Every structure is written in structure tokens, then in C-alpha cells.
mmCIF file of C-alpha atoms in Angstrom:
data_model
loop_
_atom_site.group_PDB
_atom_site.id
_atom_site.type_symbol
_atom_site.label_atom_id
_atom_site.label_comp_id
_atom_site.label_asym_id
_atom_site.label_seq_id
_atom_site.Cartn_x
_atom_site.Cartn_y
_atom_site.Cartn_z
ATOM 1 C CA UNK A 1 -7.906 -34.895 -43.124
ATOM 2 C CA UNK A 2 -6.967 -31.236 -43.068
ATOM 3 C CA UNK A 3 -7.859 -29.199 -40.020
ATOM 4 C CA UNK A 4 -10.684 -26.786 -40.737
ATOM 5 C CA UNK A 5 -9.443 -23.206 -40.672
ATOM 6 C CA UNK A 6 -11.191 -19.901 -40.993
ATOM 7 C CA UNK A 7 -11.059 -17.941 -44.262
ATOM 8 C CA UNK A 8 -9.704 -14.416 -44.121
ATOM 9 C CA UNK A 9 -12.003 -11.941 -45.887
ATOM 10 C CA UNK A 10 -10.604 -8.483 -46.596
ATOM 11 C CA UNK A 11 -13.216 -5.724 -46.449
ATOM 12 C CA UNK A 12 -12.354 -2.479 -48.224
ATOM 13 C CA UNK A 13 -14.034 0.551 -46.653
ATOM 14 C CA UNK A 14 -14.756 2.297 -49.940
ATOM 15 C CA UNK A 15 -15.124 6.073 -49.973
ATOM 16 C CA UNK A 16 -14.988 7.203 -46.322
ATOM 17 C CA UNK A 17 -17.462 9.995 -47.104
ATOM 18 C CA UNK A 18 -20.100 7.515 -48.263
ATOM 19 C CA UNK A 19 -22.016 4.724 -46.556
ATOM 20 C CA UNK A 20 -19.160 2.207 -46.822
ATOM 21 C CA UNK A 21 -17.915 2.571 -43.227
ATOM 22 C CA UNK A 22 -21.475 2.373 -41.917
ATOM 23 C CA UNK A 23 -22.478 -0.796 -43.745
ATOM 24 C CA UNK A 24 -19.215 -2.495 -42.766
ATOM 25 C CA UNK A 25 -19.809 -1.744 -39.094
ATOM 26 C CA UNK A 26 -23.427 -2.912 -39.299
ATOM 27 C CA UNK A 27 -22.498 -6.081 -41.213
ATOM 28 C CA UNK A 28 -19.681 -6.960 -38.814
ATOM 29 C CA UNK A 29 -21.859 -6.294 -35.789
ATOM 30 C CA UNK A 30 -24.384 -8.766 -37.172
ATOM 31 C CA UNK A 31 -22.137 -11.395 -38.780
ATOM 32 C CA UNK A 32 -18.936 -11.474 -36.736
ATOM 33 C CA UNK A 33 -20.160 -13.989 -34.170
ATOM 34 C CA UNK A 34 -22.337 -16.130 -36.443
ATOM 35 C CA UNK A 35 -19.911 -16.842 -39.309
ATOM 36 C CA UNK A 36 -16.747 -18.928 -39.272
ATOM 37 C CA UNK A 37 -14.300 -16.368 -40.640
ATOM 38 C CA UNK A 38 -11.650 -13.732 -39.948
ATOM 39 C CA UNK A 39 -12.615 -10.215 -41.137
ATOM 40 C CA UNK A 40 -9.824 -7.767 -41.975
ATOM 41 C CA UNK A 41 -10.811 -4.203 -42.850
ATOM 42 C CA UNK A 42 -8.658 -2.083 -45.158
ATOM 43 C CA UNK A 43 -9.551 1.469 -44.253
ATOM 44 C CA UNK A 44 -9.151 4.482 -42.012
ATOM 45 C CA UNK A 45 -9.250 3.423 -38.352
ATOM 46 C CA UNK A 46 -10.214 6.861 -37.042
ATOM 47 C CA UNK A 47 -13.173 7.175 -39.404
ATOM 48 C CA UNK A 48 -14.370 3.707 -38.530
ATOM 49 C CA UNK A 49 -14.206 4.475 -34.789
ATOM 50 C CA UNK A 50 -16.339 7.593 -35.354
ATOM 51 C CA UNK A 51 -18.941 5.503 -37.167
ATOM 52 C CA UNK A 52 -18.906 2.818 -34.463
ATOM 53 C CA UNK A 53 -19.562 5.500 -31.847
ATOM 54 C CA UNK A 54 -22.327 7.183 -33.862
ATOM 55 C CA UNK A 55 -24.093 3.840 -34.366
ATOM 56 C CA UNK A 56 -23.662 2.831 -30.726
ATOM 57 C CA UNK A 57 -22.157 -0.464 -31.874
ATOM 58 C CA UNK A 58 -20.296 -2.732 -29.462
ATOM 59 C CA UNK A 59 -17.906 -3.749 -32.249
ATOM 60 C CA UNK A 60 -14.284 -3.861 -31.132
ATOM 61 C CA UNK A 61 -11.436 -3.787 -33.654
ATOM 62 C CA UNK A 62 -7.738 -4.436 -33.359
ATOM 63 C CA UNK A 63 -5.793 -1.782 -35.241
ATOM 64 C CA UNK A 64 -2.619 -2.689 -37.130
ATOM 65 C CA UNK A 65 -0.432 -0.482 -39.261
ATOM 66 C CA UNK A 66 0.423 -3.119 -41.878
ATOM 67 C CA UNK A 67 -0.296 -6.657 -43.017
ATOM 68 C CA UNK A 68 2.561 -8.098 -40.958
ATOM 69 C CA UNK A 69 0.525 -7.314 -37.841
ATOM 70 C CA UNK A 70 -2.613 -9.213 -38.867
ATOM 71 C CA UNK A 71 -4.244 -11.040 -35.974
ATOM 72 C CA UNK A 72 -7.265 -13.270 -35.646
ATOM 73 C CA UNK A 73 -10.623 -11.668 -35.040
ATOM 74 C CA UNK A 74 -11.886 -8.377 -36.484
ATOM 75 C CA UNK A 75 -8.966 -6.085 -37.240
ATOM 76 C CA UNK A 76 -8.302 -3.066 -39.415
ATOM 77 C CA UNK A 77 -5.226 -2.311 -41.471
ATOM 78 C CA UNK A 78 -4.989 1.433 -40.862
ATOM 79 C CA UNK A 79 -4.357 3.121 -44.214
ATOM 80 C CA UNK A 80 -5.309 6.700 -43.448
ATOM 81 C CA UNK A 81 -4.422 9.204 -46.133
ATOM 82 C CA UNK A 82 -2.979 12.345 -44.539
ATOM 83 C CA UNK A 83 -2.992 14.685 -47.534
ATOM 84 C CA UNK A 84 -6.188 16.759 -47.637
ATOM 85 C CA UNK A 85 -7.677 14.724 -44.805
ATOM 86 C CA UNK A 86 -11.205 15.925 -44.112
ATOM 87 C CA UNK A 87 -14.033 13.575 -43.230
ATOM 88 C CA UNK A 88 -17.329 15.042 -44.417
ATOM 89 C CA UNK A 89 -20.112 12.586 -45.102
ATOM 90 C CA UNK A 90 -21.858 13.118 -48.411
ATOM 91 C CA UNK A 91 -19.041 15.055 -50.088
ATOM 92 C CA UNK A 92 -17.012 13.810 -53.035
ATOM 93 C CA UNK A 93 -13.401 14.839 -52.529
ATOM 94 C CA UNK A 94 -9.909 14.039 -53.695
ATOM 95 C CA UNK A 95 -9.115 12.793 -50.184
ATOM 96 C CA UNK A 96 -12.037 10.365 -50.305
ATOM 97 C CA UNK A 97 -11.018 9.170 -53.761
ATOM 98 C CA UNK A 98 -7.380 8.681 -52.776
ATOM 99 C CA UNK A 99 -8.403 6.910 -49.583
ATOM 100 C CA UNK A 100 -10.686 4.446 -51.366
ATOM 101 C CA UNK A 101 -7.995 3.775 -53.981
ATOM 102 C CA UNK A 102 -5.367 3.020 -51.332
ATOM 103 C CA UNK A 103 -7.718 0.742 -49.381
ATOM 104 C CA UNK A 104 -8.380 -1.298 -52.530
ATOM 105 C CA UNK A 105 -4.765 -1.285 -53.735
ATOM 106 C CA UNK A 106 -3.403 -2.737 -50.493
ATOM 107 C CA UNK A 107 -6.222 -5.304 -50.318
ATOM 108 C CA UNK A 108 -5.416 -6.466 -53.856
ATOM 109 C CA UNK A 109 -1.750 -6.822 -52.912
ATOM 110 C CA UNK A 110 -2.759 -8.856 -49.863
ATOM 111 C CA UNK A 111 -4.950 -11.155 -51.951
ATOM 112 C CA UNK A 112 -2.304 -11.667 -54.644
ATOM 113 C CA UNK A 113 0.312 -12.552 -52.005
ATOM 114 C CA UNK A 114 -2.106 -14.980 -50.292
ATOM 115 C CA UNK A 115 -2.327 -13.007 -47.059
ATOM 116 C CA UNK A 116 -6.103 -12.883 -47.382
ATOM 117 C CA UNK A 117 -8.443 -15.261 -49.180
ATOM 118 C CA UNK A 118 -10.957 -12.879 -50.752
ATOM 119 C CA UNK A 119 -11.913 -9.224 -51.024
ATOM 120 C CA UNK A 120 -15.356 -7.786 -50.366
ATOM 121 C CA UNK A 121 -15.654 -4.145 -51.377
ATOM 122 C CA UNK A 122 -17.785 -1.286 -50.115
ATOM 123 C CA UNK A 123 -18.702 1.357 -52.728
ATOM 124 C CA UNK A 124 -16.362 4.036 -54.010
ATOM 125 C CA UNK A 125 -17.094 7.200 -55.964
ATOM 126 C CA UNK A 126 -15.950 7.482 -59.575
ATOM 127 C CA UNK A 127 -16.068 11.270 -59.246
ATOM 128 C CA UNK A 128 -13.846 11.233 -56.162
ATOM 129 C CA UNK A 129 -11.469 8.769 -57.822
ATOM 130 C CA UNK A 130 -11.039 11.151 -60.736
ATOM 131 C CA UNK A 131 -10.566 14.093 -58.372
ATOM 132 C CA UNK A 132 -7.665 12.137 -56.861
ATOM 133 C CA UNK A 133 -6.120 11.576 -60.286
ATOM 134 C CA UNK A 134 -7.124 7.913 -60.672
ATOM 135 C CA UNK A 135 -8.930 7.783 -63.994
ATOM 136 C CA UNK A 136 -10.645 4.415 -63.724
ATOM 137 C CA UNK A 137 -14.343 3.859 -64.464
ATOM 138 C CA UNK A 138 -14.698 1.941 -61.206
ATOM 139 C CA UNK A 139 -13.695 -0.963 -59.005
ATOM 140 C CA UNK A 140 -13.570 -3.616 -61.698
ATOM 141 C CA UNK A 141 -11.065 -1.801 -63.873
ATOM 142 C CA UNK A 142 -8.773 -1.123 -60.901
ATOM 143 C CA UNK A 143 -8.897 -4.783 -59.913
ATOM 144 C CA UNK A 144 -7.987 -5.827 -63.433
ATOM 145 C CA UNK A 145 -5.174 -3.280 -63.806
ATOM 146 C CA UNK A 146 -3.562 -4.164 -60.470
ATOM 147 C CA UNK A 147 -3.864 -7.934 -60.793
ATOM 148 C CA UNK A 148 -3.455 -9.586 -64.195
ATOM 149 C CA UNK A 149 -4.761 -6.993 -66.625
ATOM 150 C CA UNK A 150 -7.193 -9.432 -68.229
ATOM 151 C CA UNK A 151 -10.729 -8.261 -69.006
ATOM 152 C CA UNK A 152 -12.931 -9.212 -66.038
ATOM 153 C CA UNK A 153 -16.491 -10.506 -66.059
ATOM 154 C CA UNK A 154 -19.290 -9.389 -63.763
ATOM 155 C CA UNK A 155 -21.712 -11.766 -62.102
ATOM 156 C CA UNK A 156 -24.747 -10.240 -60.410
ATOM 157 C CA UNK A 157 -26.458 -12.489 -57.888
ATOM 158 C CA UNK A 158 -29.656 -11.858 -55.947
ATOM 159 C CA UNK A 159 -31.348 -14.413 -53.713
ATOM 160 C CA UNK A 160 -30.104 -17.439 -55.640
ATOM 161 C CA UNK A 161 -30.454 -15.886 -59.105
ATOM 162 C CA UNK A 162 -27.257 -15.246 -61.070
ATOM 163 C CA UNK A 163 -26.372 -13.455 -64.283
ATOM 164 C CA UNK A 164 -23.005 -13.004 -65.978
ATOM 165 C CA UNK A 165 -22.703 -10.332 -68.636
ATOM 166 C CA UNK A 166 -21.336 -10.373 -72.157
ATOM 167 C CA UNK A 167 -21.026 -6.571 -71.850
ATOM 168 C CA UNK A 168 -21.584 -4.160 -68.987
ATOM 169 C CA UNK A 169 -20.993 -0.402 -68.888
ATOM 170 C CA UNK A 170 -21.105 0.418 -72.580
ATOM 171 C CA UNK A 171 -23.770 1.894 -74.810
ATOM 172 C CA UNK A 172 -26.371 -0.475 -76.197
ATOM 173 C CA UNK A 173 -24.950 0.110 -79.671
ATOM 174 C CA UNK A 174 -21.478 -0.952 -78.476
ATOM 175 C CA UNK A 175 -22.968 -3.901 -76.627
ATOM 176 C CA UNK A 176 -24.423 -5.192 -79.893
ATOM 177 C CA UNK A 177 -21.052 -4.760 -81.598
ATOM 178 C CA UNK A 178 -19.408 -6.889 -78.894
ATOM 179 C CA UNK A 179 -21.954 -9.678 -79.300
ATOM 180 C CA UNK A 180 -19.920 -12.395 -81.016
ATOM 181 C CA UNK A 181 -20.063 -16.208 -80.639
ATOM 182 C CA UNK A 182 -16.502 -16.507 -79.258
ATOM 183 C CA UNK A 183 -17.137 -13.776 -76.698
ATOM 184 C CA UNK A 184 -20.341 -15.493 -75.545
ATOM 185 C CA UNK A 185 -18.455 -18.791 -75.261
ATOM 186 C CA UNK A 186 -15.787 -17.106 -73.139
ATOM 187 C CA UNK A 187 -18.421 -15.723 -70.763
ATOM 188 C CA UNK A 188 -20.169 -19.087 -70.574
ATOM 189 C CA UNK A 189 -16.913 -20.879 -69.753
ATOM 190 C CA UNK A 190 -16.056 -18.440 -66.959
ATOM 191 C CA UNK A 191 -19.602 -18.775 -65.605
ATOM 192 C CA UNK A 192 -19.482 -22.571 -65.746
ATOM 193 C CA UNK A 193 -16.166 -22.629 -63.859
ATOM 194 C CA UNK A 194 -17.364 -20.118 -61.258
ATOM 195 C CA UNK A 195 -20.493 -22.124 -60.510
ATOM 196 C CA UNK A 196 -18.387 -25.212 -59.918
ATOM 197 C CA UNK A 197 -16.247 -23.207 -57.474
ATOM 198 C CA UNK A 198 -19.473 -22.189 -55.740
ATOM 199 C CA UNK A 199 -20.287 -25.860 -55.167
ATOM 200 C CA UNK A 200 -22.625 -26.542 -58.121
ATOM 201 C CA UNK A 201 -21.386 -29.788 -59.670
ATOM 202 C CA UNK A 202 -23.171 -29.738 -63.037
ATOM 203 C CA UNK A 203 -24.040 -26.127 -63.883
ATOM 204 C CA UNK A 204 -27.032 -25.411 -66.103
ATOM 205 C CA UNK A 205 -26.859 -22.162 -68.074
ATOM 206 C CA UNK A 206 -29.469 -20.229 -70.010
ATOM 207 C CA UNK A 207 -28.832 -17.990 -73.015
ATOM 208 C CA UNK A 208 -31.617 -15.439 -73.565
ATOM 209 C CA UNK A 209 -32.454 -14.078 -76.960
ATOM 210 C CA UNK A 210 -31.538 -10.559 -77.933
ATOM 211 C CA UNK A 211 -34.809 -9.710 -79.655
ATOM 212 C CA UNK A 212 -38.435 -9.970 -78.448
ATOM 213 C CA UNK A 213 -39.481 -13.616 -78.184
ATOM 214 C CA UNK A 214 -35.906 -14.594 -79.092
ATOM 215 C CA UNK A 215 -36.479 -13.326 -82.632
ATOM 216 C CA UNK A 216 -39.572 -15.433 -83.311
ATOM 217 C CA UNK A 217 -37.682 -17.509 -85.901
ATOM 218 C CA UNK A 218 -36.337 -14.456 -87.686
ATOM 219 C CA UNK A 219 -39.483 -12.329 -87.674
ATOM 220 C CA UNK A 220 -38.000 -9.828 -85.181
ATOM 221 C CA UNK A 221 -34.315 -10.016 -86.029
ATOM 222 C CA UNK A 222 -31.642 -12.471 -87.129
ATOM 223 C CA UNK A 223 -29.098 -12.208 -84.271
ATOM 224 C CA UNK A 224 -30.403 -15.401 -82.700
ATOM 225 C CA UNK A 225 -29.642 -17.395 -85.859
ATOM 226 C CA UNK A 226 -26.427 -15.645 -86.876
ATOM 227 C CA UNK A 227 -24.799 -15.142 -83.447
ATOM 228 C CA UNK A 228 -26.524 -17.030 -80.626
ATOM 229 C CA UNK A 229 -26.983 -20.436 -82.229
ATOM 230 C CA UNK A 230 -23.299 -20.600 -83.281
ATOM 231 C CA UNK A 231 -22.384 -19.642 -79.695
ATOM 232 C CA UNK A 232 -24.540 -22.468 -78.355
ATOM 233 C CA UNK A 233 -22.798 -24.913 -80.701
ATOM 234 C CA UNK A 234 -19.414 -23.756 -79.392
ATOM 235 C CA UNK A 235 -20.623 -24.300 -75.828
ATOM 236 C CA UNK A 236 -21.819 -27.795 -76.675
ATOM 237 C CA UNK A 237 -18.402 -28.644 -78.123
ATOM 238 C CA UNK A 238 -16.796 -27.312 -74.913
ATOM 239 C CA UNK A 239 -18.990 -29.499 -72.714
ATOM 240 C CA UNK A 240 -21.023 -26.591 -71.312
ATOM 241 C CA UNK A 241 -24.693 -27.264 -70.627
ATOM 242 C CA UNK A 242 -26.577 -24.224 -71.928
ATOM 243 C CA UNK A 243 -30.149 -23.906 -73.208
ATOM 244 C CA UNK A 244 -31.280 -21.192 -75.596
ATOM 245 C CA UNK A 245 -32.040 -18.875 -77.135
ATOM 246 C CA UNK A 246 -34.835 -18.318 -74.593
ATOM 247 C CA UNK A 247 -37.324 -15.476 -74.762
ATOM 248 C CA UNK A 248 -35.700 -12.746 -72.646
ATOM 249 C CA UNK A 249 -38.987 -11.779 -70.978
ATOM 250 C CA UNK A 250 -39.332 -15.199 -69.316
ATOM 251 C CA UNK A 251 -35.757 -16.363 -68.796
ATOM 252 C CA UNK A 252 -35.462 -15.005 -65.247
ATOM 253 C CA UNK A 253 -38.862 -16.371 -64.295
ATOM 254 C CA UNK A 254 -37.677 -19.823 -65.391
ATOM 255 C CA UNK A 255 -34.401 -19.259 -63.557
ATOM 256 C CA UNK A 256 -36.291 -18.418 -60.372
ATOM 257 C CA UNK A 257 -38.315 -21.594 -60.774
ATOM 258 C CA UNK A 258 -35.084 -23.585 -60.629
ATOM 259 C CA UNK A 259 -34.585 -24.513 -64.271
ATOM 260 C CA UNK A 260 -31.134 -22.908 -64.529
ATOM 261 C CA UNK A 261 -28.184 -22.040 -62.295
ATOM 262 C CA UNK A 262 -27.233 -18.834 -64.133
ATOM 263 C CA UNK A 263 -28.175 -16.682 -67.118
ATOM 264 C CA UNK A 264 -25.722 -15.329 -69.700
ATOM 265 C CA UNK A 265 -26.988 -11.749 -70.016
ATOM 266 C CA UNK A 266 -26.275 -10.241 -73.418
ATOM 267 C CA UNK A 267 -26.082 -6.670 -72.102
ATOM 268 C CA UNK A 268 -26.225 -4.824 -68.782
ATOM 269 C CA UNK A 269 -29.920 -4.062 -68.342
ATOM 270 C CA UNK A 270 -31.105 -7.437 -69.629
ATOM 271 C CA UNK A 271 -30.360 -8.775 -66.158
ATOM 272 C CA UNK A 272 -30.128 -5.757 -63.883
ATOM 273 C CA UNK A 273 -33.743 -4.648 -64.259
ATOM 274 C CA UNK A 274 -35.083 -8.061 -63.258
ATOM 275 C CA UNK A 275 -32.625 -8.800 -60.450
ATOM 276 C CA UNK A 276 -32.712 -5.355 -58.865
ATOM 277 C CA UNK A 277 -36.501 -5.442 -58.859
ATOM 278 C CA UNK A 278 -36.341 -8.755 -57.042
ATOM 279 C CA UNK A 279 -33.853 -7.726 -54.371
ATOM 280 C CA UNK A 280 -32.226 -4.313 -54.662
ATOM 281 C CA UNK A 281 -30.902 -4.380 -51.077
ATOM 282 C CA UNK A 282 -29.561 -7.933 -51.391
ATOM 283 C CA UNK A 283 -27.689 -7.779 -54.698
ATOM 284 C CA UNK A 284 -24.039 -8.840 -54.860
ATOM 285 C CA UNK A 285 -21.497 -8.328 -57.637
ATOM 286 C CA UNK A 286 -18.835 -10.979 -58.160
ATOM 287 C CA UNK A 287 -15.849 -10.228 -60.382
ATOM 288 C CA UNK A 288 -14.809 -13.288 -62.391
ATOM 289 C CA UNK A 289 -11.702 -13.836 -64.492
ATOM 290 C CA UNK A 290 -9.217 -12.482 -61.933
ATOM 291 C CA UNK A 291 -6.504 -14.318 -59.937
ATOM 292 C CA UNK A 292 -8.400 -13.463 -56.753
ATOM 293 C CA UNK A 293 -11.898 -13.672 -55.319
ATOM 294 C CA UNK A 294 -13.828 -10.412 -55.165
ATOM 295 C CA UNK A 295 -17.425 -9.795 -54.162
ATOM 296 C CA UNK A 296 -19.071 -6.406 -53.761
ATOM 297 C CA UNK A 297 -22.228 -4.623 -52.766
ATOM 298 C CA UNK A 298 -24.441 -3.780 -55.715
ATOM 299 C CA UNK A 299 -25.037 -0.129 -54.859
ATOM 300 C CA UNK A 300 -23.167 3.146 -54.707
ATOM 301 C CA UNK A 301 -21.843 5.482 -52.040
ATOM 302 C CA UNK A 302 -25.268 7.080 -51.401
ATOM 303 C CA UNK A 303 -23.670 10.446 -50.679
ATOM 304 C CA UNK A 304 -27.139 12.011 -50.437
ATOM 305 C CA UNK A 305 -28.025 9.814 -47.438
ATOM 306 C CA UNK A 306 -24.654 9.061 -45.874
ATOM 307 C CA UNK A 307 -25.045 11.507 -42.980
ATOM 308 C CA UNK A 308 -28.358 9.948 -41.901
ATOM 309 C CA UNK A 309 -26.800 6.653 -40.735
ATOM 310 C CA UNK A 310 -29.830 4.712 -41.963
ATOM 311 C CA UNK A 311 -28.134 2.595 -44.645
ATOM 312 C CA UNK A 312 -29.198 -1.008 -45.180
ATOM 313 C CA UNK A 313 -26.259 -3.412 -44.819
ATOM 314 C CA UNK A 314 -28.048 -6.342 -46.470
ATOM 315 C CA UNK A 315 -25.981 -6.236 -49.669
ATOM 316 C CA UNK A 316 -22.715 -6.109 -47.701
ATOM 317 C CA UNK A 317 -23.805 -9.051 -45.560
ATOM 318 C CA UNK A 318 -24.724 -11.075 -48.651
ATOM 319 C CA UNK A 319 -21.400 -10.159 -50.318
ATOM 320 C CA UNK A 320 -19.437 -11.331 -47.274
ATOM 321 C CA UNK A 321 -21.357 -14.589 -47.078
ATOM 322 C CA UNK A 322 -20.794 -15.261 -50.774
ATOM 323 C CA UNK A 323 -17.060 -14.567 -50.456
ATOM 324 C CA UNK A 324 -16.854 -17.055 -47.595
ATOM 325 C CA UNK A 325 -18.741 -19.591 -49.709
ATOM 326 C CA UNK A 326 -16.274 -19.157 -52.587
ATOM 327 C CA UNK A 327 -13.302 -19.631 -50.277
ATOM 328 C CA UNK A 328 -14.804 -22.620 -48.497
ATOM 329 C CA UNK A 329 -15.638 -24.411 -51.749
ATOM 330 C CA UNK A 330 -12.492 -23.502 -53.658
ATOM 331 C CA UNK A 331 -9.482 -22.979 -51.455
ATOM 332 C CA UNK A 332 -9.806 -25.002 -48.270
ATOM 333 C CA UNK A 333 -6.539 -26.912 -48.694
ATOM 334 C CA UNK A 334 -3.008 -26.915 -47.411
ATOM 335 C CA UNK A 335 -1.904 -24.162 -49.786
ATOM 336 C CA UNK A 336 -4.647 -21.704 -48.903
ATOM 337 C CA UNK A 337 -3.819 -18.629 -46.841
ATOM 338 C CA UNK A 338 -5.484 -18.751 -43.435
ATOM 339 C CA UNK A 339 -4.769 -17.358 -40.020
ATOM 340 C CA UNK A 340 -3.836 -20.188 -37.717
#
């Protein structure tokens, strides 16, 4: 039997002018002693020390300049960006955008080279990214570009509820154009595989309808018959257990009652409205379809409140716990990267 070893979770600090440093410190202060893991922060050591002092935290970090110096216990890979360096909470700046990009870039490299087992990301600012010359819409696109370039999939999970999206940050008109049986099958397959990696042996999926009451047998639209039923047939042929089309106004209620393990959301707000209402401070994003494990908080930098030091770290804590769960269920073997 293999000796049990602790997974290494890389935490990216996000934009240093947002709440990322704060929620990392709060999450580590709470979780460091009660979880079986090794946290490694990719960020700016000086900024993090300022936040630790302002919060009055007893958190102690080992600082290393590069990945070769990784040690067990909480440590930070110090990636401070010198150009334009100016820490001002609540302000979008090119320095903040460049910093958050570098934190993520080095963490991705560490995950791809098996020096860490998963990445959990604090929020970055799209505006600051663009000010730094990095014209990505957000985290997900950077992860894809710097790993395998394949289109990623987003899973949103809140308190045991899960949704994976056929489309995300596009207009509703474009979302409808992307709604094709093969695309839905692809999302369902990725979801099925991810649930197995999370420890669910026989995943049960739900496919909601697009129209009110799932079209009411064609009275309110024909997408269910022309697109969703063919997608369900493809899933059946692939051995994927999926029920649908289900009325979209009840699918998450049935999910919460335990009937399904995940919902295939046909567009962004079909899931986000329900799940964020249920647990806005506990939501976690999981990026699927990449050659690495990545979980993330489901909120932004909160520039307008960053200087108050009153941020809730619940989403960061949940994201860390989910990353550990993925690693424990998927990669606990002799080839997995762990600190000895």
C-alpha cells in the first residue's frame, strides 16, 4: 500500500489591490491546521505580510524565491513585480494586472511540471489585465492558452449542487447558436468524467429544457425536440446517464433533493441565478478540460471594499477543500507530485 502523502495546492494571490491577499490569509489561518495538505502561495510576499499584519493573523509563511526552494508547510513563491510597483487597495492598475498574470503563469508552469497538484485562484481584474497588456477575458482563457489551448469548461458548485455550462460569457443569442447536440455531448462527457474523479462512481446528470416547461411538447419552442433529444440519444450511446429535457424552473430543486449529481446548464444564467441565490459566499468554479486541476472563488476582486478588510473567505475555503478532494480522489498514486 502506498504511503499517504499530502497534496500540494498552489494558491494564486490574484490582483494584489483586491481582496485576494485577504481571503488567502483568512482561509489559511482557518484551514492550515485542520486539512491534510501543503499550501503554496504564488504572490507578492511583501503585500501578503502587510495583510497578515493588518488582520492580526498569526499565520507564518516561509518565503522562497523560486519553485526549487519549495518546503513543506505554508510557503510563498515570491513573484513581486518591480515595474510600477504601488500597492493601493481598490485601484485597478497595470502593476496589479501584471502581478496577477505572473502569479498565475508560474502556478500553471508548476502544475504542468507536476511540482504542485492543483491550483486554486483568487480573483483578478480584467481591467487591470488589459492595462498590463494581457488581453484575455479572464482566468479561464489564460489557463487554456498556457496549458493545452483546448476550450475549457466551467463547473459551478455550491453546497453540493453542480452545474457545467454549454456556454458561458457570450450573449444569449450566441449561446443559442452554440447549442448543438455534439457540443452538449462533449460537455456531458467532461462532466461525467469529472464527477468520477470527485469520487462519484455512477454519475447522474440532468439536462434542462431551453424553453419554459421544456417546450411543453413544442408549444413553446422546438429546440427540445430538434437539439436536446438528439443530444440525449448521443449520451445514451456513450454510456452517460442523463435525464431530460427537464423543466428549467424545477431542475435545481430536484438536484437539491438528491435526484441528480450535476446539471448541464445550457447557458450562463440558467445555473448562476439559482446557485448564487443559494450560496453566493460559498460558490466555487472548477475549470474542466485542462491538463491540470483548477478551482477558484466565484466572485471578483471587490475593489470597492478591498480596503475595509471585511471580506468573506468562505468561497476560497470551499475552493481549497474541493481542490484537495480532486487530488485525493484522482492522483494519490506513485506518479503524483507530493512533498515528501
